[in-house]
Amino acid sequence: MASDRKVLHRVLRQISDWALSSFFAEIRVIGGENVPKNGPIIVTATHHNMMLDPAVLCNIPVERKSKDRQVLFKGTLEALSKGHAVALFPEGTSYTEPRIMQVKDGAAWAALEYSKWRQENSELTPPQDVIIVPAAIVYTNKSKYRSSVVVEYGKPITLEAYKEQFFSGGEGASRAAVKRLTRAIESELLEATINAPDWNTLFAARMARDILWEGNKFIDLDDFVVISQTLVDLLSGDTAIPHLKTAKRNLLEYYSLLQSTHLTNSVLKSLPLPRSLNPNIPAPIPSRLFTLLILIRDTLSALIRLPFFFFPLIMYLPVYSMGRLGARLVKDEEETQAQNKVVFGFLSLLLIYPAAFFFLWALLWYTPIGALLAGVIVYLLANYHDRMIDDYYLRGKRIIAAWRVLLGVWAPKRWDLSIAALSQYTTPAPPKENPWIEMPKTPEQVSRISSPSPSSSGSSSPTLASASGVASTGEEPPAKTRSTRRPPSRRLVRHVLKARVEAVKAFAIFLDGLIRAPRSTQVKASVHLARSYGHLAEVKSADSDVVVEVGYREVHEIVQFLTRRGAIIPVMQSDTVDGEWAALSSEGEGYTIGDAETVWALPSKYKDSY
């Protein structure tokens, strides 16, 4: 029976590996040396992408309904007693939130209960005690095809510091030991994941990252989490930092418009920014001729390569269609979209591969050699598709983006949405809350529910620190309800292109202010990053005598940190607008400086500063 289970496990493991490798471009494992080679192990992993997380980390079923811990942990204890590794998800459910919202006690109870059971049944267990290995699963974009995954194993946690209290038998001692161990697990998971105080800060940090790197593929995945957390800390810093609110507001508006038009900054990079980011010059849009040339270039480039990808494209077209259908079934549940894409797509492959095999075998007259050749051809086509898909997928997205841009730029001005109608598309809508998540009750974490949106009026509000040492920039109003039917993207394209220039311009002004700031200028940072790149300070809590550690990093160090990892910092210049861009009009349809609805110039106070 045990050998049958191992065989079944290996088969399922191989199937999940095939499914994951077909959906994700790369799965990067960091800290593999922290996983012991022998002995019982409990891997405590984050859980933000439904059944894909267990596929990334192999786990065993655990009974959840029983209140008897011995029954609850039966499968876990049996596996650990045989020296196996068990993966548990202490967050309790899969969810989409800007930070880790909860880490429950189940994994800590399982570890300490096993340690107790091992002490009472030493003859039935391996000589090593169980070790907990935290594992953070971070997705660069968890619902997007050909995105990447970072799996980071943290430092192993031994139970020596908790067993004495757990075994003592004192009133509440066991629970106290479990709580301490849970906090240690949570601390390790927080250090290896991206945690923002609110959705607006996380969205702005994503947009800033895309602008600095023009696409995630230029970021070393080993640095993806620490870069993202650095930007989160920077954009959730003290509101006294010059131009922070304006930069964050412009980043959010650009991010929201991209989401509304289903475009990405990486595909728009084929439209190079004007070399001038002078705040005295209104945000331009590309000329009609320039957009047409871009479309012709990208289309010809794709058509030249299409014959080399035609057969894999036709073969995999049902897979793409079924994956898209699966995502649409759960369009409001981001953590379920990737799961459905993988499952629907993989089930389609289970039909397509045999059909392709028998079709080719029929062409070869059902001979034994024909069967071998048909199998080899299907295998080579599958491998060829997986090797070539990234390049063709990106080129396909660029052609679609070029068409949308062309239609938007060439469309009459009267088709554009007015500023009043546009406002609902310039505020990002956060994902729906998971009803199974225990919402935090501390003022610091509740700030994400009631903090001022960066796009709100310039009135200042108190800065609230999050549990990770990150500060929120104010109170966020409830998300606006959007119409389920959005306007055609051509009505938003001009606004997107101008928002792109405006976001880069505002972010450049913000970074320029950091570079010019005194070297002693610092911002709050996550404690674990401050420990590595800055310094820590002990601060007494305002409402109690508890002393907590608060992290700080110098702004000059942050800019150097980003540039050393490949960030291209936009620089303010005073040049004229490039010829292929039109500051006032690309088609003579009345885009003038006096038109308040179409010219997105920076406020005069920024002009006076530069």
Coordinates of C-alpha atoms in Angstrom, one line a residue:
M1 CA 0.0 0.0 0.0
A2 CA 2.8 2.4 0.9
S3 CA 4.6 1.7 -2.3
D4 CA 1.4 2.3 -4.3
R5 CA 1.0 5.7 -2.6
K6 CA 4.5 6.6 -3.5
V7 CA 4.0 5.7 -7.1
L8 CA 0.7 7.7 -7.2
H9 CA 2.4 10.6 -5.5
R10 CA 5.2 10.6 -8.1
V11 CA 2.7 10.4 -11.0
L12 CA 0.7 13.4 -9.5
R13 CA 3.9 15.2 -8.9
Q14 CA 5.0 14.8 -12.5
I15 CA 1.6 15.9 -13.8
S16 CA 1.6 19.0 -11.7
D17 CA 5.2 19.8 -12.8
W18 CA 4.1 19.6 -16.5
A19 CA 1.0 21.8 -15.8
L20 CA 3.0 24.4 -13.9
S21 CA 5.9 24.5 -16.4
S22 CA 3.4 25.1 -19.2
F23 CA 1.7 28.0 -17.4
F24 CA 4.6 29.7 -15.6
A25 CA 7.7 30.9 -17.4
E26 CA 10.0 30.1 -14.4
I27 CA 9.8 28.8 -10.9
R28 CA 12.8 30.1 -9.0
V29 CA 13.8 28.3 -5.8
I30 CA 15.8 30.3 -3.2
G31 CA 17.2 29.0 0.0
G32 CA 17.0 25.3 -0.9
E33 CA 20.0 24.7 1.4
N34 CA 17.7 25.5 4.3
V35 CA 15.7 22.4 3.8
P36 CA 17.2 19.4 5.7
K37 CA 18.0 16.3 3.7
N38 CA 16.8 13.9 6.3
G39 CA 14.4 13.7 9.2
P40 CA 10.8 14.9 9.7
I41 CA 10.0 18.4 8.3
I42 CA 7.0 20.6 8.4
V43 CA 7.1 23.2 5.5
T44 CA 4.9 26.1 6.4
A45 CA 4.0 27.9 3.2
T46 CA 2.0 31.0 2.2
H47 CA -1.3 30.3 0.4
H48 CA -2.4 32.9 -2.1
N49 CA -3.1 30.9 -5.2
M50 CA -5.5 28.1 -4.5
M51 CA -4.5 24.6 -5.6
L52 CA -1.4 25.9 -7.4
D53 CA 0.3 26.4 -4.1
P54 CA 0.0 22.7 -3.1
A55 CA 1.3 21.9 -6.7
V56 CA 4.3 24.0 -6.1
L57 CA 4.8 22.4 -2.6
C58 CA 3.7 18.8 -2.3
N59 CA 1.4 18.3 0.7
I60 CA -0.8 15.6 2.2
P61 CA -4.5 15.8 3.1
V62 CA -5.2 17.0 6.7
E63 CA -8.5 16.5 8.5
R64 CA -9.9 20.0 9.3
K65 CA -13.2 19.4 11.0
S66 CA -12.3 17.4 14.0
K67 CA -11.7 19.2 17.3
D68 CA -9.5 16.4 18.6
R69 CA -6.0 17.4 17.8
Q70 CA -4.8 13.8 17.7
V71 CA -7.4 13.1 15.0
L72 CA -6.8 16.5 13.3
F73 CA -3.1 15.8 12.9
K74 CA -3.4 12.1 12.3
G75 CA -2.1 12.2 8.7
T76 CA 0.6 14.7 9.6
L77 CA 1.9 12.7 12.6
E78 CA 2.0 9.5 10.6
A79 CA 4.0 11.1 7.9
L80 CA 6.4 12.8 10.3
S81 CA 6.9 9.5 12.3
K82 CA 8.2 8.0 9.0
G83 CA 10.7 10.9 8.6
H84 CA 8.7 12.4 5.7
A85 CA 8.2 16.1 4.8
V86 CA 4.7 17.6 5.2
A87 CA 3.6 20.9 3.7
L88 CA 1.0 22.9 5.6
F89 CA -0.6 26.3 4.9
P90 CA -0.9 28.1 8.3
E91 CA -2.9 31.0 6.8
G92 CA -5.9 28.6 6.6
T93 CA -7.3 29.6 3.3
S94 CA -6.2 31.1 -0.1
Y95 CA -6.8 34.8 -0.4
T96 CA -5.8 37.9 -2.3
E97 CA -4.7 40.8 0.0
P98 CA -1.9 43.3 0.0
R99 CA -0.1 41.6 2.9
I100 CA -0.1 38.5 5.0
M101 CA -3.4 38.9 7.0
Q102 CA -3.3 35.9 9.3
V103 CA -1.1 33.0 10.4
K104 CA -3.0 30.5 12.4
D105 CA -1.7 28.2 15.1
G106 CA -2.3 24.9 13.3
A107 CA 1.3 24.3 12.1
A108 CA 2.7 25.2 15.5
W109 CA 0.3 22.8 17.2
A110 CA 1.1 20.1 14.8
A111 CA 4.9 20.5 15.4
L112 CA 4.7 20.6 19.1
E113 CA 2.1 17.8 19.4
Y114 CA 4.3 15.6 17.2
S115 CA 7.3 16.5 19.5
K116 CA 5.2 15.4 22.5
W117 CA 4.0 12.3 20.8
R118 CA 7.6 11.5 19.8
Q119 CA 8.7 11.8 23.4
E120 CA 6.0 9.3 24.5
N121 CA 6.7 6.9 21.6
S122 CA 10.4 7.2 21.0
E123 CA 10.7 3.6 19.7
L124 CA 8.3 4.4 16.8
T125 CA 9.9 7.6 15.6
P126 CA 13.2 8.7 13.9
P127 CA 15.9 10.0 16.1
Q128 CA 15.6 13.6 14.8
D129 CA 12.9 15.9 16.1
V130 CA 10.7 17.8 13.6
I131 CA 12.0 21.0 12.0
I132 CA 9.8 23.7 10.7
V133 CA 10.9 25.3 7.4
P134 CA 9.0 28.5 6.4
A135 CA 8.3 28.7 2.6
A136 CA 7.1 31.9 0.9
I137 CA 5.5 31.4 -2.5
V138 CA 5.5 34.8 -4.3
Y139 CA 4.0 35.2 -7.8
T140 CA 5.2 38.0 -10.0
N141 CA 1.6 38.1 -11.3
K142 CA -0.3 35.1 -10.1
S143 CA -3.2 35.1 -12.5
K144 CA -1.2 35.9 -15.7
Y145 CA 0.0 33.4 -18.2
R146 CA 3.9 33.0 -18.5
S147 CA 4.5 34.9 -15.3
S148 CA 7.0 33.6 -12.7
V149 CA 7.1 32.1 -9.2
V150 CA 9.6 32.7 -6.5
V151 CA 9.7 30.0 -3.8
E152 CA 12.0 31.0 -0.9
Y153 CA 12.7 28.7 2.0
G154 CA 13.6 30.5 5.2
K155 CA 15.8 29.6 8.1
P156 CA 14.8 26.4 9.8
I157 CA 13.0 26.7 13.1
T158 CA 13.8 24.2 15.8
L159 CA 11.5 23.5 18.8
E160 CA 14.1 23.6 21.6
A161 CA 13.0 27.1 22.7
Y162 CA 9.3 26.1 22.9
K163 CA 9.2 22.5 24.1
E164 CA 9.9 23.2 27.8
Q165 CA 7.0 25.6 28.1
F166 CA 4.7 23.3 26.0
F167 CA 5.5 20.3 28.1
S168 CA 5.3 22.1 31.5
G169 CA 1.6 21.4 32.0
G170 CA 1.0 24.8 33.5
E171 CA -2.2 26.6 32.9
G172 CA -2.1 28.2 29.4
A173 CA 1.5 27.2 28.9
S174 CA 0.9 25.0 25.9
R175 CA -1.1 27.7 24.1
A176 CA 1.5 30.3 25.0
A177 CA 4.3 28.2 23.5
V178 CA 2.2 27.6 20.4
K179 CA 1.6 31.4 20.0
R180 CA 5.3 32.1 20.3
L181 CA 6.1 29.5 17.7
T182 CA 3.4 30.9 15.4
R183 CA 4.9 34.4 15.7
A184 CA 8.3 33.0 14.7
I185 CA 6.8 31.3 11.7
E186 CA 4.9 34.5 10.8
S187 CA 8.0 36.6 11.1
E188 CA 9.9 34.4 8.7
L189 CA 7.0 34.5 6.2
L190 CA 6.8 38.3 6.4
E191 CA 10.5 38.7 5.6
A192 CA 10.2 36.6 2.4
T193 CA 7.0 38.1 1.0
I194 CA 5.7 41.5 -0.2
N195 CA 3.6 43.3 2.4
A196 CA 1.9 46.7 1.9
P197 CA -0.3 48.6 4.3
D198 CA -3.0 49.0 1.7
W199 CA -3.9 48.2 -1.9
N200 CA -3.1 51.7 -3.2
T201 CA 0.5 51.5 -2.0
L202 CA 0.9 48.0 -3.5
F203 CA -0.5 49.1 -6.8
A204 CA 1.7 52.2 -6.9
A205 CA 4.8 50.1 -6.1
R206 CA 4.0 47.6 -8.9
M207 CA 3.6 50.5 -11.3
A208 CA 6.9 52.1 -10.1
R209 CA 8.7 48.7 -10.5
D210 CA 7.4 48.3 -14.1
I211 CA 8.5 51.8 -15.0
L212 CA 12.0 51.3 -13.5
W213 CA 12.5 48.0 -15.1
E214 CA 10.1 48.1 -18.1
G215 CA 8.9 44.6 -17.4
N216 CA 9.6 42.0 -14.7
K217 CA 11.9 39.9 -16.9
F218 CA 14.7 42.3 -16.4
I219 CA 14.6 41.8 -12.6
D220 CA 16.6 39.0 -11.2
L221 CA 14.0 36.8 -9.5
D222 CA 16.4 36.5 -6.6
D223 CA 15.8 40.2 -5.9
F224 CA 12.2 40.4 -6.9
V225 CA 10.7 40.4 -3.4
V226 CA 13.3 42.7 -1.8
I227 CA 13.0 45.2 -4.7
S228 CA 9.2 45.2 -4.4
Q229 CA 9.2 45.6 -0.7
T230 CA 11.7 48.4 -0.9
L231 CA 9.4 50.3 -3.3
V232 CA 6.4 49.5 -1.0
D233 CA 8.3 51.0 1.9
L234 CA 9.3 54.0 -0.1
L235 CA 5.8 54.8 -1.3
S236 CA 4.2 54.2 2.1
G237 CA 6.7 56.5 3.8
D238 CA 6.2 59.8 5.6
T239 CA 3.9 62.2 3.7
A240 CA 6.5 64.9 4.4
I241 CA 8.7 63.5 1.6
P242 CA 8.5 66.0 -1.2
H243 CA 6.2 65.1 -4.1
L244 CA 5.3 61.7 -2.7
K245 CA 1.5 62.2 -2.8
T246 CA 1.6 63.5 -6.4
A247 CA 3.9 60.7 -7.6
K248 CA 1.7 58.1 -5.9
R249 CA -1.4 59.6 -7.4
N250 CA -0.1 59.6 -10.9
L251 CA 1.2 56.0 -10.6
L252 CA -2.2 54.9 -9.4
E253 CA -4.0 56.7 -12.2
Y254 CA -1.7 55.1 -14.8
Y255 CA -2.0 51.7 -13.2
S256 CA -5.8 51.9 -13.1
L257 CA -6.1 53.0 -16.8
L258 CA -3.8 50.1 -17.9
Q259 CA -6.1 47.7 -16.0
S260 CA -9.2 49.3 -17.7
T261 CA -7.8 48.9 -21.2
H262 CA -6.1 45.5 -20.6
L263 CA -2.7 47.0 -21.6
T264 CA 0.6 46.7 -19.8
N265 CA 3.5 49.0 -19.4
S266 CA 5.8 46.4 -20.9
V267 CA 3.9 46.2 -24.2
L268 CA 3.7 50.0 -24.4
K269 CA 7.5 50.3 -24.2
S270 CA 7.5 49.8 -28.0
L271 CA 6.3 53.4 -27.9
P272 CA 9.5 55.0 -26.4
L273 CA 8.9 57.9 -24.1
P274 CA 9.8 61.4 -25.4
R275 CA 13.4 62.2 -24.4
S276 CA 12.1 65.3 -22.6
L277 CA 10.5 64.9 -19.2
N278 CA 10.5 68.6 -18.6
P279 CA 7.6 69.5 -16.2
N280 CA 7.1 72.7 -18.1
I281 CA 6.0 70.8 -21.2
P282 CA 2.5 69.2 -21.3
A283 CA 2.2 65.5 -21.5
P284 CA 2.4 64.6 -25.3
I285 CA 0.9 61.8 -27.2
P286 CA 2.5 60.0 -30.2
S287 CA 1.7 61.2 -33.6
R288 CA -0.5 59.3 -36.0
L289 CA 2.3 58.6 -38.4
F290 CA 4.5 57.3 -35.6
T291 CA 1.8 54.9 -34.3
L292 CA 1.2 53.6 -37.8
L293 CA 4.9 52.9 -38.3
I294 CA 5.1 51.1 -34.9
L295 CA 2.1 48.9 -35.9
I296 CA 3.7 48.1 -39.3
R297 CA 7.0 47.3 -37.7
D298 CA 5.5 45.0 -35.0
T299 CA 3.1 43.3 -37.5
L300 CA 5.9 42.6 -40.1
S301 CA 8.2 41.3 -37.3
A302 CA 5.5 38.9 -36.1
L303 CA 4.4 37.8 -39.6
I304 CA 8.0 37.0 -40.6
R305 CA 8.2 34.6 -37.6
L306 CA 4.7 33.2 -37.8
P307 CA 5.5 30.3 -40.2
F308 CA 7.9 29.0 -37.6
F309 CA 5.2 28.9 -35.0
F310 CA 2.1 28.3 -37.1
F311 CA 1.6 24.6 -36.3
P312 CA 2.2 24.8 -32.5
L313 CA -0.2 27.9 -32.5
I314 CA -3.0 25.9 -34.2
M315 CA -2.4 22.9 -32.0
Y316 CA -2.5 25.0 -28.8
L317 CA -5.3 27.3 -29.7
P318 CA -8.0 25.3 -27.9
V319 CA -5.8 25.3 -24.8
Y320 CA -5.6 29.1 -24.8
S321 CA -9.3 29.4 -25.4
M322 CA -10.2 27.0 -22.6
G323 CA -7.8 28.7 -20.2
R324 CA -9.4 32.1 -21.0
L325 CA -12.8 30.6 -20.4
G326 CA -11.8 29.2 -17.1
A327 CA -10.5 32.6 -15.9
R328 CA -13.8 34.3 -16.9
L329 CA -15.8 32.0 -14.8
V330 CA -14.1 33.5 -11.7
K331 CA -13.3 37.0 -12.9
D332 CA -13.8 38.4 -9.3
E333 CA -11.5 35.8 -7.7
E334 CA -7.9 36.5 -8.7
E335 CA -6.5 33.6 -6.6
T336 CA -8.8 31.2 -8.5
Q337 CA -8.1 32.5 -12.1
A338 CA -4.7 30.9 -12.5
Q339 CA -5.9 27.6 -11.0
N340 CA -8.7 27.5 -13.6
K341 CA -6.4 28.5 -16.4
V342 CA -4.0 25.7 -15.5
V343 CA -6.8 23.0 -15.0
F344 CA -8.8 23.9 -18.1
G345 CA -5.7 24.2 -20.2
F346 CA -4.2 21.0 -19.0
L347 CA -7.5 19.0 -19.5
S348 CA -7.5 20.4 -23.0
L349 CA -4.0 19.1 -23.6
L350 CA -5.0 15.6 -22.4
L351 CA -7.4 15.6 -25.4
I352 CA -5.2 17.4 -27.9
Y353 CA -2.1 15.3 -27.5
P354 CA -3.8 11.9 -28.1
A355 CA -5.8 13.5 -31.0
A356 CA -2.6 14.8 -32.6
F357 CA -0.9 11.5 -32.1
F358 CA -3.6 9.4 -33.7
F359 CA -4.0 11.9 -36.5
L360 CA -0.2 11.7 -37.3
W361 CA -0.3 7.9 -36.9
A362 CA -3.1 7.7 -39.4
L363 CA -1.1 9.6 -41.9
L364 CA 1.7 7.1 -41.4
W365 CA -0.7 4.1 -42.0
Y366 CA -0.9 2.9 -38.4
T367 CA 2.5 1.2 -38.6
P368 CA 4.7 0.6 -35.5
I369 CA 7.4 2.9 -36.9
G370 CA 4.6 5.4 -37.6
A371 CA 3.4 5.3 -34.0
L372 CA 7.0 6.0 -32.9
L373 CA 7.4 8.9 -35.3
A374 CA 4.0 10.3 -34.3
G375 CA 4.9 10.2 -30.7
V376 CA 8.3 11.9 -31.3
I377 CA 6.7 14.6 -33.5
V378 CA 4.0 15.4 -30.8
Y379 CA 6.8 15.5 -28.1
L380 CA 9.0 17.8 -30.2
L381 CA 6.1 20.1 -31.0
A382 CA 5.2 20.4 -27.3
N383 CA 8.8 21.2 -26.4
Y384 CA 9.2 23.6 -29.3
H385 CA 6.0 25.4 -28.2
D386 CA 7.3 25.7 -24.6
R387 CA 10.6 27.1 -25.8
M388 CA 9.2 29.6 -28.2
I389 CA 6.0 30.7 -26.5
D390 CA 7.5 33.5 -24.4
D391 CA 8.8 35.5 -27.4
Y392 CA 5.7 34.9 -29.6
Y393 CA 3.3 35.7 -26.7
L394 CA 5.0 39.0 -26.1
R395 CA 5.0 39.9 -29.8
G396 CA 1.3 39.0 -30.0
K397 CA 0.5 41.3 -27.1
R398 CA 2.5 44.1 -28.7
I399 CA 0.6 43.8 -31.9
I400 CA -2.7 44.0 -30.1
A401 CA -1.5 47.0 -28.1
A402 CA -0.2 48.7 -31.3
W403 CA -3.7 48.2 -32.9
R404 CA -5.4 49.7 -29.8
V405 CA -3.0 52.6 -29.7
L406 CA -3.4 53.2 -33.4
L407 CA -7.2 53.2 -33.2
G408 CA -7.1 55.5 -30.1
V409 CA -4.7 58.0 -31.6
W410 CA -6.5 58.1 -35.0
A411 CA -10.0 58.3 -33.5
P412 CA -11.7 61.7 -33.5
K413 CA -11.3 63.7 -30.3
R414 CA -15.1 63.6 -29.6
W415 CA -14.7 59.8 -29.0
D416 CA -12.5 60.4 -26.0
L417 CA -14.1 60.2 -22.5
S418 CA -14.4 63.4 -20.7
I419 CA -12.5 64.0 -17.5
A420 CA -15.7 63.6 -15.6
A421 CA -16.5 60.2 -17.2
L422 CA -12.8 59.2 -16.9
S423 CA -12.6 59.6 -13.1
Q424 CA -14.1 56.1 -12.4
Y425 CA -11.3 54.5 -14.4
T426 CA -8.4 56.3 -12.7
T427 CA -9.0 54.7 -9.3
P428 CA -7.9 51.1 -9.0
A429 CA -10.6 48.7 -7.7
P430 CA -9.2 46.4 -5.0
P431 CA -10.1 42.7 -5.1
K432 CA -13.1 41.5 -3.1
E433 CA -12.4 40.6 0.5
N434 CA -12.3 36.9 1.4
P435 CA -15.0 36.2 4.0
W436 CA -12.8 33.5 5.5
I437 CA -10.1 36.0 6.5
E438 CA -10.0 37.3 10.0
M439 CA -9.6 41.1 9.4
P440 CA -7.0 42.6 11.7
K441 CA -8.2 44.7 14.5
T442 CA -5.1 46.8 15.3
P443 CA -5.3 50.5 14.2
E444 CA -2.2 50.0 12.1
Q445 CA -3.6 47.2 10.0
V446 CA -7.2 48.6 9.8
S447 CA -5.7 51.7 8.1
R448 CA -6.1 49.8 4.8
I449 CA -9.9 49.9 5.3
S450 CA -10.2 53.6 6.2
S451 CA -7.2 55.5 4.8
P452 CA -7.3 58.7 2.4
S453 CA -6.7 57.7 -1.2
P454 CA -3.6 59.3 -2.8
S455 CA -5.9 60.6 -5.5
S456 CA -8.0 62.5 -2.9
S457 CA -7.6 66.1 -2.0
G458 CA -4.2 67.2 -0.7
S459 CA -5.3 67.4 2.9
S460 CA -2.9 65.6 5.1
S461 CA -3.8 63.0 7.7
P462 CA -1.9 61.1 10.4
T463 CA 0.6 58.5 9.2
L464 CA -0.1 55.1 10.6
A465 CA 2.6 52.4 10.9
S466 CA 1.9 48.9 9.8
A467 CA 3.0 45.8 11.7
S468 CA 6.0 45.4 9.4
G469 CA 7.3 48.9 10.1
V470 CA 5.7 50.4 6.9
A471 CA 3.7 53.6 7.2
S472 CA 0.4 54.2 5.5
T473 CA -0.2 57.6 3.9
G474 CA -3.7 58.2 5.1
E475 CA -7.3 57.1 4.8
E476 CA -8.7 55.3 1.8
P477 CA -12.4 55.7 0.9
P478 CA -14.5 52.8 -0.2
A479 CA -13.8 51.6 -3.7
K480 CA -16.1 53.1 -6.3
T481 CA -18.5 50.7 -8.0
R482 CA -17.7 50.4 -11.7
S483 CA -20.0 49.5 -14.5
T484 CA -19.5 45.9 -15.5
R485 CA -19.4 47.1 -19.1
R486 CA -16.4 49.3 -19.8
P487 CA -16.0 51.6 -22.8
P488 CA -14.0 50.5 -25.8
S489 CA -10.3 50.9 -25.2
R490 CA -10.0 53.4 -28.1
R491 CA -11.8 55.9 -25.9
L492 CA -9.2 55.6 -23.2
V493 CA -6.0 55.2 -25.2
R494 CA -5.1 58.9 -25.4
H495 CA -5.6 59.1 -21.7
V496 CA -3.4 56.1 -21.1
L497 CA -0.6 57.5 -23.2
K498 CA -0.7 60.8 -21.4
A499 CA -1.0 59.1 -18.0
R500 CA 2.1 57.1 -18.9
V501 CA 4.2 60.2 -19.5
E502 CA 2.7 62.0 -16.5
A503 CA 3.4 59.0 -14.2
V504 CA 7.0 58.8 -15.3
K505 CA 7.4 62.5 -15.0
A506 CA 5.9 62.7 -11.5
F507 CA 8.0 59.7 -10.4
A508 CA 11.1 61.3 -11.9
I509 CA 10.4 64.4 -9.9
F510 CA 10.0 62.4 -6.7
L511 CA 13.2 60.4 -7.3
D512 CA 15.0 63.6 -8.2
G513 CA 13.9 65.1 -4.9
L514 CA 15.3 62.0 -3.1
I515 CA 18.6 62.3 -4.9
R516 CA 18.9 66.0 -4.0
A517 CA 17.9 65.5 -0.4
P518 CA 20.5 65.7 2.4
R519 CA 22.3 62.4 2.9
S520 CA 20.9 62.0 6.4
T521 CA 17.3 61.9 5.0
Q522 CA 15.7 58.6 5.8
V523 CA 12.3 56.8 5.5
K524 CA 10.7 54.1 7.5
A525 CA 11.4 50.6 6.2
S526 CA 10.5 47.0 7.0
V527 CA 12.4 45.8 10.0
H528 CA 14.2 43.0 8.1
L529 CA 15.3 45.3 5.3
A530 CA 16.5 47.9 7.8
R531 CA 18.5 45.3 9.5
S532 CA 20.3 44.5 6.3
Y533 CA 20.5 47.9 4.6
G534 CA 19.7 50.5 7.2
H535 CA 19.4 50.7 11.0
L536 CA 16.9 49.9 13.7
A537 CA 15.6 52.1 16.5
E538 CA 13.8 51.1 19.6
V539 CA 10.6 53.1 20.0
K540 CA 8.1 53.0 22.9
S541 CA 4.5 52.5 21.8
A542 CA 2.3 55.5 22.3
D543 CA -0.5 53.7 24.1
S544 CA 1.7 51.3 26.2
D545 CA 5.2 50.9 27.6
V546 CA 6.0 48.2 25.0
V547 CA 9.2 48.9 23.2
V548 CA 9.2 47.9 19.5
E549 CA 11.8 48.0 16.8
V550 CA 11.3 50.4 13.9
G551 CA 13.5 50.3 10.8
Y552 CA 14.9 53.1 8.8
R553 CA 16.8 53.4 5.5
E554 CA 18.5 56.5 4.0
V555 CA 16.9 57.6 0.7
H556 CA 20.3 57.8 -1.1
E557 CA 21.0 54.2 -0.1
I558 CA 17.6 53.2 -1.5
V559 CA 18.3 54.9 -4.9
Q560 CA 21.7 53.2 -5.1
F561 CA 20.1 49.9 -4.1
L562 CA 17.6 50.1 -7.0
T563 CA 20.2 51.2 -9.6
R564 CA 22.6 48.4 -8.6
R565 CA 19.9 45.9 -9.4
G566 CA 19.2 47.3 -12.8
A567 CA 16.7 50.0 -12.3
I568 CA 16.8 52.8 -14.9
I569 CA 16.0 56.0 -13.0
P570 CA 14.1 58.5 -15.2
V571 CA 15.9 61.9 -15.3
M572 CA 14.4 65.3 -15.5
Q573 CA 15.5 67.2 -18.6
S574 CA 14.7 70.5 -20.4
D575 CA 14.7 69.4 -24.0
T576 CA 12.0 70.1 -26.5
V577 CA 9.4 67.4 -27.4
D578 CA 10.6 64.8 -29.9
G579 CA 9.4 65.0 -33.5
E580 CA 7.5 61.7 -33.3
W581 CA 5.5 63.0 -30.3
A582 CA 3.0 65.9 -30.5
A583 CA 2.7 68.1 -27.4
L584 CA -0.4 69.9 -28.6
S585 CA -1.8 68.1 -31.5
S586 CA -0.9 65.1 -33.7
E587 CA -3.8 65.4 -36.0
G588 CA -4.9 69.0 -35.9
E589 CA -8.1 68.3 -33.9
G590 CA -7.8 71.0 -31.4
Y591 CA -5.6 69.6 -28.6
T592 CA -4.4 72.9 -27.2
I593 CA -2.8 74.0 -24.0
G594 CA -6.0 75.8 -23.1
D595 CA -8.1 72.5 -23.2
A596 CA -8.2 71.5 -19.6
E597 CA -9.6 68.1 -20.4
T598 CA -6.7 66.9 -22.6
V599 CA -3.5 68.6 -21.4
W600 CA -2.1 66.9 -18.3
A601 CA 0.5 69.5 -17.3
L602 CA 2.1 69.3 -13.8
P603 CA 1.0 71.9 -11.2
S604 CA 2.9 75.1 -11.3
K605 CA 4.6 74.5 -8.0
Y606 CA 6.6 71.7 -9.6
K607 CA 7.6 74.0 -12.4
D608 CA 8.9 76.5 -9.9
S609 CA 11.0 73.8 -8.3
Y610 CA 12.9 72.8 -11.4

